[in-house]
Coordinates of C-alpha atoms in Angstrom, one line a residue:
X220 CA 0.0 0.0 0.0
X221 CA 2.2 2.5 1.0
X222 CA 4.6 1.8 -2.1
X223 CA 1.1 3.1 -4.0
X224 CA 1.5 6.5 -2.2
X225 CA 3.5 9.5 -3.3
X226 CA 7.1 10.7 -1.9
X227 CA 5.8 13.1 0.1
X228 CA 3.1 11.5 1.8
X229 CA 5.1 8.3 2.7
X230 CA 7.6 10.6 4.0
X231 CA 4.9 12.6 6.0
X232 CA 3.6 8.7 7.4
X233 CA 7.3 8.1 8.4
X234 CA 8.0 11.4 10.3
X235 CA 4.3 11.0 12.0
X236 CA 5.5 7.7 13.0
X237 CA 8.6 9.0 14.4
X238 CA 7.2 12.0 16.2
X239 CA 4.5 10.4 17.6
X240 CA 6.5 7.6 19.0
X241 CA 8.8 10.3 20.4
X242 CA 6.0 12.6 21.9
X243 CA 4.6 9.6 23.3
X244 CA 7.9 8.1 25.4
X245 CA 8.4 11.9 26.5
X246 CA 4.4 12.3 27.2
X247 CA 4.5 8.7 29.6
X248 CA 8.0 10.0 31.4
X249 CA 6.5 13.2 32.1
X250 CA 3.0 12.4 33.5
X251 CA 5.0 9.0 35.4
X252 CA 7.3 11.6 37.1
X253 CA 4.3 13.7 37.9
X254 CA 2.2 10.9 39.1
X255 CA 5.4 10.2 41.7
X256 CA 5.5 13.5 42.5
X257 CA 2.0 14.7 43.3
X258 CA 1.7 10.9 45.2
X259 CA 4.8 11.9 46.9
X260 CA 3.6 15.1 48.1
X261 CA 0.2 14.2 49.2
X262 CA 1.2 11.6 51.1
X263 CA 3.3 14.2 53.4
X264 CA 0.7 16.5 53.5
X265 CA -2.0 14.3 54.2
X266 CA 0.1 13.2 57.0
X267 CA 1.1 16.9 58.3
X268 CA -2.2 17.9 58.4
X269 CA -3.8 14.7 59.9
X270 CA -1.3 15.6 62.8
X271 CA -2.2 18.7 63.2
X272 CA -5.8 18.3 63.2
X273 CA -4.8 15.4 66.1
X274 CA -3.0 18.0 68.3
X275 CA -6.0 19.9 68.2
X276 CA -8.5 17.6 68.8
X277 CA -6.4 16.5 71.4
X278 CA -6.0 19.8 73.1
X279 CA -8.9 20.3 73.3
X280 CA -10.4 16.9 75.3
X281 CA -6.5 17.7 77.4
X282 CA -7.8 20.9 78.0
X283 CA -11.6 19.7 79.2
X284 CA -9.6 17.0 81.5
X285 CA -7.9 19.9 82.5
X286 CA -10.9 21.7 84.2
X287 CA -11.5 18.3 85.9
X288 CA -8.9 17.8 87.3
X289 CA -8.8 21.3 88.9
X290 CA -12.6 20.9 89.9
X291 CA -12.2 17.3 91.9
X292 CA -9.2 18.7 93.9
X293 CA -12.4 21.5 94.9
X294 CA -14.6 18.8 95.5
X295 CA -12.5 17.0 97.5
X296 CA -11.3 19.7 99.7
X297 CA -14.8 20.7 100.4
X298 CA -15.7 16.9 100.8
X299 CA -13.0 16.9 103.3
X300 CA -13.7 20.0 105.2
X301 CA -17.5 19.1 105.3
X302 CA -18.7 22.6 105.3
X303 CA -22.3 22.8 104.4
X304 CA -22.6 26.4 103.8
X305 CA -20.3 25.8 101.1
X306 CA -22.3 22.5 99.6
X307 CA -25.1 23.9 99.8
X308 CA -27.5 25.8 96.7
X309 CA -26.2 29.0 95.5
X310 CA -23.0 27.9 97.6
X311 CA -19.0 28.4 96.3
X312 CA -19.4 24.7 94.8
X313 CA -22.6 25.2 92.5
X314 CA -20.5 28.5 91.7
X315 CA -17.3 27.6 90.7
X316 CA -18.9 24.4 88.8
X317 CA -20.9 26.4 86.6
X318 CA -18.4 28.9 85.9
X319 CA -16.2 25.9 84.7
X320 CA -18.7 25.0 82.7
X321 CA -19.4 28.1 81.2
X322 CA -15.5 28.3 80.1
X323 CA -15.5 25.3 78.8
X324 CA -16.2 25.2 74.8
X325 CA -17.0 22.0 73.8
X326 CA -18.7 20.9 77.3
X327 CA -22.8 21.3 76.6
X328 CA -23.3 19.4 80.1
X329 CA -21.8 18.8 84.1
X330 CA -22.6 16.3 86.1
X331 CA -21.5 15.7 89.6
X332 CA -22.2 12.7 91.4
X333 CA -21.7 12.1 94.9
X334 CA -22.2 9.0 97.2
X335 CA -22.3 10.4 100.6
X336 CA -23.8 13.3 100.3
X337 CA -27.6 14.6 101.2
X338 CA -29.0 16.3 98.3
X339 CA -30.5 19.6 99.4
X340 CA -32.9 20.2 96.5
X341 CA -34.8 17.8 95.1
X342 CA -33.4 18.3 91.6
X343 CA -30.3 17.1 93.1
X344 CA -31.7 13.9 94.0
X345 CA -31.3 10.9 92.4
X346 CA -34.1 7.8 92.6
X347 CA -31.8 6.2 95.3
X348 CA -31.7 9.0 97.4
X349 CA -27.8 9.7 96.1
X350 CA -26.5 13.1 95.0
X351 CA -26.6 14.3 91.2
X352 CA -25.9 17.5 90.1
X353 CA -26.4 17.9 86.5
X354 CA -25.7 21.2 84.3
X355 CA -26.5 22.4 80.9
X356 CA -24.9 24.7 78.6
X357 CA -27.4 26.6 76.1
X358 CA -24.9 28.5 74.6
X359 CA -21.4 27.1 74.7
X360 CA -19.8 29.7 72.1
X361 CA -20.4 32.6 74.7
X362 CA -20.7 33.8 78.4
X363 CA -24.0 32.8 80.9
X364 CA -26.6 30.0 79.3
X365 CA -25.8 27.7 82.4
X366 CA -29.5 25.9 83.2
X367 CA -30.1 23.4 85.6
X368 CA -31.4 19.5 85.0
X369 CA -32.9 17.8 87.1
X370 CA -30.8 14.7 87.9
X371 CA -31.3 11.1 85.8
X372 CA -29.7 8.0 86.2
X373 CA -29.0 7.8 82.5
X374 CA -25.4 9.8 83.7
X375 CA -25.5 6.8 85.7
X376 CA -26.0 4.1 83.0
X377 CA -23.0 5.6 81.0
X378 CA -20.3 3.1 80.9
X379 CA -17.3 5.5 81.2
X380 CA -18.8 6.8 84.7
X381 CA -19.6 3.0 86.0
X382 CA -15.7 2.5 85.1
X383 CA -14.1 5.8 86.6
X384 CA -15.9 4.8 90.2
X385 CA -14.8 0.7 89.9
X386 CA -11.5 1.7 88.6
X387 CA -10.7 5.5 90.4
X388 CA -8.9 6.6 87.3
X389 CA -10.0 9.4 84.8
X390 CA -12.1 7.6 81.7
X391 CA -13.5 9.0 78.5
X392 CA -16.7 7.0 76.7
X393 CA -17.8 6.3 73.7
X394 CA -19.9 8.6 71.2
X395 CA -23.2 7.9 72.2
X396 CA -26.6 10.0 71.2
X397 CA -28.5 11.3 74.8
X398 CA -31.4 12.9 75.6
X399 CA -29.8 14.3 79.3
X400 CA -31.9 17.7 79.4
X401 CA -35.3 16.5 77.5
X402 CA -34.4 18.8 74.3
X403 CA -33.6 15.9 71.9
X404 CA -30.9 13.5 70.9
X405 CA -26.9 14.6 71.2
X406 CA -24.2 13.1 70.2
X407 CA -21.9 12.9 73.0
X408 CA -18.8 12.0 75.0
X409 CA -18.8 11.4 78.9
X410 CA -15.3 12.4 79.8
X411 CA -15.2 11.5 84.2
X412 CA -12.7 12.3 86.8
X413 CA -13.2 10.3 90.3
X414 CA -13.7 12.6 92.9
X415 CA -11.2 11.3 96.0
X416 CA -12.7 10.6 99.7
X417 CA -9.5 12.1 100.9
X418 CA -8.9 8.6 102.0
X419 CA -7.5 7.2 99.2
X420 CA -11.3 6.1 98.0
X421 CA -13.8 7.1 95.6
X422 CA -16.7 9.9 96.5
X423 CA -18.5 10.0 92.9
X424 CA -17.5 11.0 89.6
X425 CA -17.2 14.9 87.9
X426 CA -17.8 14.8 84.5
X427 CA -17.6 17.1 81.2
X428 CA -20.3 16.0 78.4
X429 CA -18.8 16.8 75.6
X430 CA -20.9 18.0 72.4
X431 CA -18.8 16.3 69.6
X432 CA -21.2 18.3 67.2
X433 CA -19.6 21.3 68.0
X434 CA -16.2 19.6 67.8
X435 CA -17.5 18.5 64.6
X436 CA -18.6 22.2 63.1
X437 CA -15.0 23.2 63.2
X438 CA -13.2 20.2 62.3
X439 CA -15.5 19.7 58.6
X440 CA -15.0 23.8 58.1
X441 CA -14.0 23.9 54.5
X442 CA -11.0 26.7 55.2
X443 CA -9.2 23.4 56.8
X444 CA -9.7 21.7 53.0
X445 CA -6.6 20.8 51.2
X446 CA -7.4 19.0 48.4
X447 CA -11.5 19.1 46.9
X448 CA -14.3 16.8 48.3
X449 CA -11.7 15.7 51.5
X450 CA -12.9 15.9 54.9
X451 CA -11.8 14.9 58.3
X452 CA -13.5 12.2 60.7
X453 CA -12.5 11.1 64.1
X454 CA -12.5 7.6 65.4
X455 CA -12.1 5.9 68.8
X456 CA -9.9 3.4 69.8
X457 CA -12.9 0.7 69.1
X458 CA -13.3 2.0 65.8
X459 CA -16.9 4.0 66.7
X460 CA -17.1 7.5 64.5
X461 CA -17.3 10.4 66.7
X462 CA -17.3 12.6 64.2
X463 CA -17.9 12.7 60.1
X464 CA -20.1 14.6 57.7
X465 CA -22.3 12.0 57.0
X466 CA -24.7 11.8 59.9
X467 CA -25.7 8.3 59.3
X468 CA -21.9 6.8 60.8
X469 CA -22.3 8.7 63.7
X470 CA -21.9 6.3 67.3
X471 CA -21.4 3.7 64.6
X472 CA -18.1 1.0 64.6
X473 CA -16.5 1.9 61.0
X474 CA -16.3 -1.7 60.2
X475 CA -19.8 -1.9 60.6
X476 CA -20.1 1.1 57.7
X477 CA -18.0 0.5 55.4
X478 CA -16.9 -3.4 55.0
X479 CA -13.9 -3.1 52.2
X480 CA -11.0 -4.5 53.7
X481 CA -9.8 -1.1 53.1
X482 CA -11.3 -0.6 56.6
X483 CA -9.7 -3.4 59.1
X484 CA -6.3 -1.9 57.5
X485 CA -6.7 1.6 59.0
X486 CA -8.8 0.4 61.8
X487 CA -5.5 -2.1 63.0
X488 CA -3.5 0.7 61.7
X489 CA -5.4 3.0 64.5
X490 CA -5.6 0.5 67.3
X491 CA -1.9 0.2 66.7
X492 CA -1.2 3.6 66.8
X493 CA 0.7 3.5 62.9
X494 CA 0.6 7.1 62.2
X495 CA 0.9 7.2 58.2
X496 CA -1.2 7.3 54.7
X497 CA -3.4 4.4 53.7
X498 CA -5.4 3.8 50.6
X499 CA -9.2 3.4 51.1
X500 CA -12.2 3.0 49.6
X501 CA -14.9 5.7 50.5
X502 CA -18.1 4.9 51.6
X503 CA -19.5 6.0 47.4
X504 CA -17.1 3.4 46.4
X505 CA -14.5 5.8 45.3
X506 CA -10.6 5.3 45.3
X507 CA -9.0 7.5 48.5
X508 CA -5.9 8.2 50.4
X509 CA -5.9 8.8 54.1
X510 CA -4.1 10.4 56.4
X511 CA -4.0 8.3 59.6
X512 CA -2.8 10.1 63.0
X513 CA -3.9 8.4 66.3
X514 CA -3.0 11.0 69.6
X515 CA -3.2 10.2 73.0
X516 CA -6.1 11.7 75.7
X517 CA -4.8 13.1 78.8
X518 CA -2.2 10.6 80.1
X519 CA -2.7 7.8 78.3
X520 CA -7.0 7.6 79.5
X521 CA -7.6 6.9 75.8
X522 CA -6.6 6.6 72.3
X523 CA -8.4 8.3 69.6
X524 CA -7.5 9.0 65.9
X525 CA -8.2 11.6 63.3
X526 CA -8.9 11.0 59.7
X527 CA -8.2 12.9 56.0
X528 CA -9.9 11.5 53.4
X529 CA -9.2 12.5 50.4
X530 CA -10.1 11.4 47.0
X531 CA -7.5 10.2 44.5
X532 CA -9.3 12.2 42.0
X533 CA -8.7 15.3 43.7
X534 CA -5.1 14.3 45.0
X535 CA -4.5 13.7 41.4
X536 CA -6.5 16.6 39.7
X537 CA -3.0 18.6 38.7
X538 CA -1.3 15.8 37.4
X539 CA -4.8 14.9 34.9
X540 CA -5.0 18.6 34.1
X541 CA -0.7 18.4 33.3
X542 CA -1.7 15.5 31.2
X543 CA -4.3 17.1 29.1
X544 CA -2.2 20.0 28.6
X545 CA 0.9 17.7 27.4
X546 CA -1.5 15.7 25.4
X547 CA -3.4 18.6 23.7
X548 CA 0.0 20.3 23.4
X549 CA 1.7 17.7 21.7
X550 CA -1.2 17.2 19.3
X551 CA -1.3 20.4 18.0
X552 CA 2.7 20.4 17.6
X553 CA 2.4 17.2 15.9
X554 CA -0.2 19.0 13.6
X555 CA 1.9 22.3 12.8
X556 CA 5.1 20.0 12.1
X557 CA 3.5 17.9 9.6
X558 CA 1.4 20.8 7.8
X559 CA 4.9 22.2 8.0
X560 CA 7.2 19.7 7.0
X561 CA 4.3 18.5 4.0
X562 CA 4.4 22.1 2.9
X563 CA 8.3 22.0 3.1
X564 CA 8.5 18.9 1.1
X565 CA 5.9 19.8 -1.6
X566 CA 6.8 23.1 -2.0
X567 CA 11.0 22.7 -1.9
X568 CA 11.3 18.9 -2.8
X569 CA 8.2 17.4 -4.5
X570 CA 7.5 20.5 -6.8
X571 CA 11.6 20.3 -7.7
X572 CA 11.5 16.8 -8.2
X573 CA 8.4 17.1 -10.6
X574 CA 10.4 19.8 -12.6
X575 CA 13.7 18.2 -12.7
X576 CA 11.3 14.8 -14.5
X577 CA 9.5 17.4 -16.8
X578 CA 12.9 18.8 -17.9
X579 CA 14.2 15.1 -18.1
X580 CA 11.5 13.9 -20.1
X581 CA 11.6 17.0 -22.4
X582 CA 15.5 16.1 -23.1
X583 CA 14.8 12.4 -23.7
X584 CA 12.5 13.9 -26.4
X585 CA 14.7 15.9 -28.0
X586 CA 17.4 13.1 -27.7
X587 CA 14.9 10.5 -29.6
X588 CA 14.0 13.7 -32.2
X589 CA 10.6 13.2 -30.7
X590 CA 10.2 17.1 -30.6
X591 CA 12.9 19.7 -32.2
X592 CA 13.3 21.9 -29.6
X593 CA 15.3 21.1 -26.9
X594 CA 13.3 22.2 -23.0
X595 CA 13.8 25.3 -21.7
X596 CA 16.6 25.3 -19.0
X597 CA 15.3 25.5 -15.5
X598 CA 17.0 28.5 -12.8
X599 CA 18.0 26.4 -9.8
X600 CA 15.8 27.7 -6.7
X601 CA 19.0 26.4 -4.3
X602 CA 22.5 25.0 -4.1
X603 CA 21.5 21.6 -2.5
X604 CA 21.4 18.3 -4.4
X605 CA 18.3 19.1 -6.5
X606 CA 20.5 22.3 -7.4
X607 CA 23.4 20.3 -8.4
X608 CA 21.3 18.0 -10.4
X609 CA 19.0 20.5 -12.3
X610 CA 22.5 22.6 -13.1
X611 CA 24.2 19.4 -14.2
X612 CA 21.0 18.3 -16.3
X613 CA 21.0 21.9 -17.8
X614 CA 24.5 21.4 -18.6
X615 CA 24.3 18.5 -20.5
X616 CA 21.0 20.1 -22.2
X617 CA 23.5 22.7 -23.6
X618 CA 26.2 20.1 -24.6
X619 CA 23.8 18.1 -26.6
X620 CA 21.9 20.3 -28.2
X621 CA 25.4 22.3 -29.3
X622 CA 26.6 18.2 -30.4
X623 CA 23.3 18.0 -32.6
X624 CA 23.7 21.3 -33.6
X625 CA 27.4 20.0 -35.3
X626 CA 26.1 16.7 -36.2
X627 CA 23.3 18.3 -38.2
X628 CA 26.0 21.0 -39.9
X629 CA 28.2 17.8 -40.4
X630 CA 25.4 16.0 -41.7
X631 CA 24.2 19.2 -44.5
X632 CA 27.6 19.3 -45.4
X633 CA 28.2 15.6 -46.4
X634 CA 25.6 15.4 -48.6
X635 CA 26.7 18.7 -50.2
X636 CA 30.1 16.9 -50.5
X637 CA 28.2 14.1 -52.4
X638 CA 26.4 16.0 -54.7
X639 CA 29.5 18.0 -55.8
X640 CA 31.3 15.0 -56.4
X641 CA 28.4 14.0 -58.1
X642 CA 28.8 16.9 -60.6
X643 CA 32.1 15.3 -61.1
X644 CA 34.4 18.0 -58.2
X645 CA 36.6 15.6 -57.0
X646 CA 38.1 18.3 -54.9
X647 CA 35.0 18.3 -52.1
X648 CA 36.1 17.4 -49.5
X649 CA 33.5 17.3 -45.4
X650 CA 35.4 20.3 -43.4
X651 CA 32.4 20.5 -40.4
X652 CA 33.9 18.6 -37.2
X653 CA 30.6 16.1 -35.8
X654 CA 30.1 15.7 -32.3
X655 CA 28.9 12.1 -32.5
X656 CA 32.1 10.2 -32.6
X657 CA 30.1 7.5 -35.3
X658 CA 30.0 10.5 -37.2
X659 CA 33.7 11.6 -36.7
X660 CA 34.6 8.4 -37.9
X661 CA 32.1 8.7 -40.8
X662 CA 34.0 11.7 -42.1
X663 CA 36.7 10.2 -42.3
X664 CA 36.0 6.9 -43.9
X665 CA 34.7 9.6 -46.8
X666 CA 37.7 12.2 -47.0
X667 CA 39.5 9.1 -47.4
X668 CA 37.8 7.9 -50.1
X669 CA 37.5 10.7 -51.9
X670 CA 41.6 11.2 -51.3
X671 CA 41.6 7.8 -53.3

């Protein structure tokens, strides 16, 4: 087939070929580096940033433990001192507790729970007779919104207070939704602090309810976005989701969400404490990266970790946009070399080529006497090889045409010679010099003869 073609557009195919291959090696090296790169870089960042989200979720619960821990050394000392004045309603206890709570942030409820003491208001009093103080927070962004609850044994039935009185250390739950104030369902964290005898025993449990909503509102603010469609979530130890934009996984085990085995890797990975970047699969079946960075709550009372999740899609937005760029780039230099080099070839080779034939075929004409005129010499358009050849052929145009020009004088003369010896002049003799070396030797075969 391609032997069918012309010059020109087999030597167009050929430099396509060639380019293409070319562009398309550079093209895969390019985007492959850029690929290693971008990976390369999102890894770190998704790290970074994972840990710094960590240190401030953590700083936060730290900081919430904080407040207990200054509270139950209150407590106690009151415990100890056993002065009603200041347990009683309105007295420096209630005070400082609500001002505590007030300062707190992410706190929405207190809860103060008490073994040996008399409750002195009935909203105090638990079904058993025992003391419960419980506290609300209406407005935890600003000052004052303290209102009180009456007190419910569902403080009581929370796991992480049970374990703070059997075990006197600080514990923090699990995410959990709670109706503590009658207002509707929250999604919160008990965190508890045992409250010393003085005595080296337990007296109750103070404890911070903490809103993970509002820990939530800051954590999936879209300023904290580096890369599109990411977000954050946080996880406890178990695997539970305290916090993620899609309400549905809330107080849920993540294994129990999403089951792609994606999951048990950074679940283990989280359990483990292996800060570092995992691939997942989201929960829309979509290919993810995330950052993975467990911290540690307030000496080692839990282990929690945050979350990135961002899609690959996004990670690797730049390095699809490079590609189409290279790829459209490419294209269009592929298509304004060939127009070029076709142009180039037709116009300084192909249109050459057909004029050198045209003069060849006209000489091979007047060589054969096929036409009388000999072709018009051609003006070489450059000094390359079609030059050389077209000059050369021009040339040897001239020196033929000046050899039949002899020939033909040669030729006239002869048979003039023959005619006057004819008319009986012995004396004619063929002075004309041929070019044609037949004809030189023609000449004289005659003068000889007629020498004779």
């Amino acid at each position: 087939m391609l032997k069918n073609l012309k010059l020109g557009a087999r030597v167009s195919l050929l430099l396509t070929a060639i380019i293409v291959v070319c562009m398309g090696v550079t093209t895969y090296i390019i985007i492959s580096m850029s690929t290693a790169i971008q990976t390369r870089e999102a890894h770190r960042l998704l790290q970074n940033v994972a840990l710094r989200m960590s240190n401030l979720v953590q700083g936060r619960f730290d900081q919430t433990f904080a407040y207990l821990d200054t509270l139950e050394n209150n407590v106690e000392v009151l415990i100890s001192s056993a002065d009603d004045f200041k347990m009683r309603p309105g007295g420096n206890l209630e005070k400082f507790l609500e001002d505590t709570l007030d300062a707190d942030a992410d706190a929405s409820f207190l809860y103060l729970y008490l073994k040996d003491v008399t409750p002195m208001r009935e909203e105090n009093r638990l079904p058993n007779g025992e003391f419960l103080m419980v506290r609300g927070d209406s407005d935890i962004e600003n000052d004052g919104g303290i209102y009180t609850i009456p007190a419910t044994e569902k403080i009581m039935q929370f796991g992480s207070v049970k374990k703070a009185l059997e075990t006197g250390k600080p514990t923090i739950g699990e995410p959990t939704f709670q109706n503590i104030d009658g207002k509707g369902d929250r999604l919160i964290v008990g965190l508890n602090y045992p409250v010393g005898d003085g005595k080296g025993g337990v007296a109750g449990v103070l404890g911070f309810a903490v809103d993970m909503e509002k820990i939530g509102a800051w954590i999936q603010d879209s300023s904290l976005n580096v890369f599109k469609d990411d977000y954050r979530f946080i996880m406890t130890e178990s695997g539970t989701v305290a916090v993620h934009p899609n309400a549905d996984t809330l107080a849920k085990n993540i294994s129990d969400i999403n089951t792609d085995s994606s999951t048990d890797t950074i679940k283990n990975a989280s359990i483990n404490h292996k800060n570092g970047v995992y691939d997942y699969k989201a929960l829309d079946g979509s290919k993810a990266l995330v950052g993975l960075s467990s911290f540690t709550i307030y000496y080692d009372v839990a282990n929690w970790s945050v979350l990135l999740v961002a899609p690959v899609s996004s990670i690797m937005q730049p390095v699809y946009s490079l590609r189409t760029t290279v790829i459209s780039c490419i294209a269009i230099s592929i298509l304004i070399i060939l127009v070029g080099v076709f142009l180039y070839i037709k116009n300084s080779v192909i249109v050459r080529l057909q004029t050198v034939s045209n003069l060849l075929n006209g000489f091979f004409k007047y060589l054969n006497h096929e036409t009388k005129n000999p072709p018009n010499l051609v003006t070489p358009k450059a000094n390359d090889e079609i030059g050389k050849m077209v000059m050369t052929i021009n040339r040897n145009i001239e020196n033929a045409q000046q050899g039949l020009k002899k020939d033909a004088e040669t030729i006239t003369q002869s048979a003039q010679t023959a005619k006057a010896v004819e008319s009986g002049d012995l004396s004619a003799r063929i002075i004309e010099n041929p070019h044609n070396p037949q004809l030189i030797e023609l000449k004289k075969v005659l003068n000889n003869m007629l020498d004779v």
